Amino acid sequence: SVRVTPIITPPNNRGHDTDGVVASCKAAYDGIADWIGIDDRNWSHGAPVRLPAKAPGRVVVEIEAVNNG
C-alpha cells in the first residue's frame, strides 16, 4: 500500500484552513489512485506539512510505498 502526505504552500498569509485544503485534495487523490492502480481506501495518510506562504501557492502530494508486513 502507500502513504500520501500533502505538502501545502499557501499563496499568501491569510488564514487558509489546512483541513479544508486537505479535503479539496480528494479529486487529486482519486486521479492518483487511478494512475497507480491502488484504491485510495487502502492508503494511509501522513500529517499535512505546511510550508511558508509563497505565491502562487501549491499542494504537492508525496507518495511513499509502505510495507505492511
XYZ file of C-alpha atoms in Angstrom:
69
model
C 0.000 0.000 0.000
C 1.002 3.645 0.034
C 1.116 6.603 2.385
C 0.252 10.011 0.967
C 1.328 13.257 2.571
C 0.120 16.623 1.300
C 2.788 19.349 1.354
C 0.965 22.667 1.364
C 2.428 26.010 0.303
C -0.330 28.614 0.695
C -0.319 31.531 -1.774
C -0.329 34.160 0.990
C -0.505 34.572 4.766
C -4.282 34.714 5.015
C -5.890 32.162 7.311
C -6.010 29.173 4.951
C -7.580 26.205 6.719
C -5.266 23.188 6.430
C -8.165 20.737 6.864
C -10.038 22.431 4.018
C -7.016 22.236 1.742
C -6.592 18.541 2.516
C -10.298 17.887 1.853
C -10.023 19.658 -1.500
C -7.301 17.161 -2.493
C -9.889 14.367 -2.837
C -10.161 14.714 -6.628
C -6.369 14.659 -6.939
C -6.215 11.572 -4.706
C -8.796 9.848 -6.936
C -6.699 10.632 -10.018
C -3.531 9.364 -8.351
C -5.351 6.174 -7.285
C -6.409 5.567 -10.896
C -2.887 6.257 -12.150
C -1.069 3.946 -9.697
C -3.822 1.324 -9.567
C -4.213 1.287 -5.772
C -7.642 2.145 -4.362
C -7.396 5.179 -2.084
C -9.411 3.344 0.599
C -6.236 1.324 1.206
C -3.941 4.315 1.685
C -2.591 5.663 4.921
C -2.319 9.412 5.287
C 0.652 11.293 6.659
C 0.160 14.507 8.606
C -0.087 17.514 6.284
C 3.110 19.543 6.026
C 2.546 23.290 5.865
C 5.342 25.389 4.366
C 5.678 29.190 4.474
C 3.428 31.123 2.114
C 4.721 31.748 -1.408
C 2.679 32.874 -4.416
C 1.094 31.342 -6.383
C 0.742 28.551 -3.787
C 0.636 24.817 -4.417
C -0.027 21.411 -2.972
C 2.435 18.589 -3.628
C 1.341 15.058 -2.781
C 4.221 12.902 -1.591
C 3.606 9.199 -2.268
C 5.554 6.618 -0.302
C 5.439 2.836 -0.635
C 4.574 1.197 2.699
C 5.413 -2.399 3.530
C 2.613 -3.792 5.687
C 4.285 -6.868 6.791
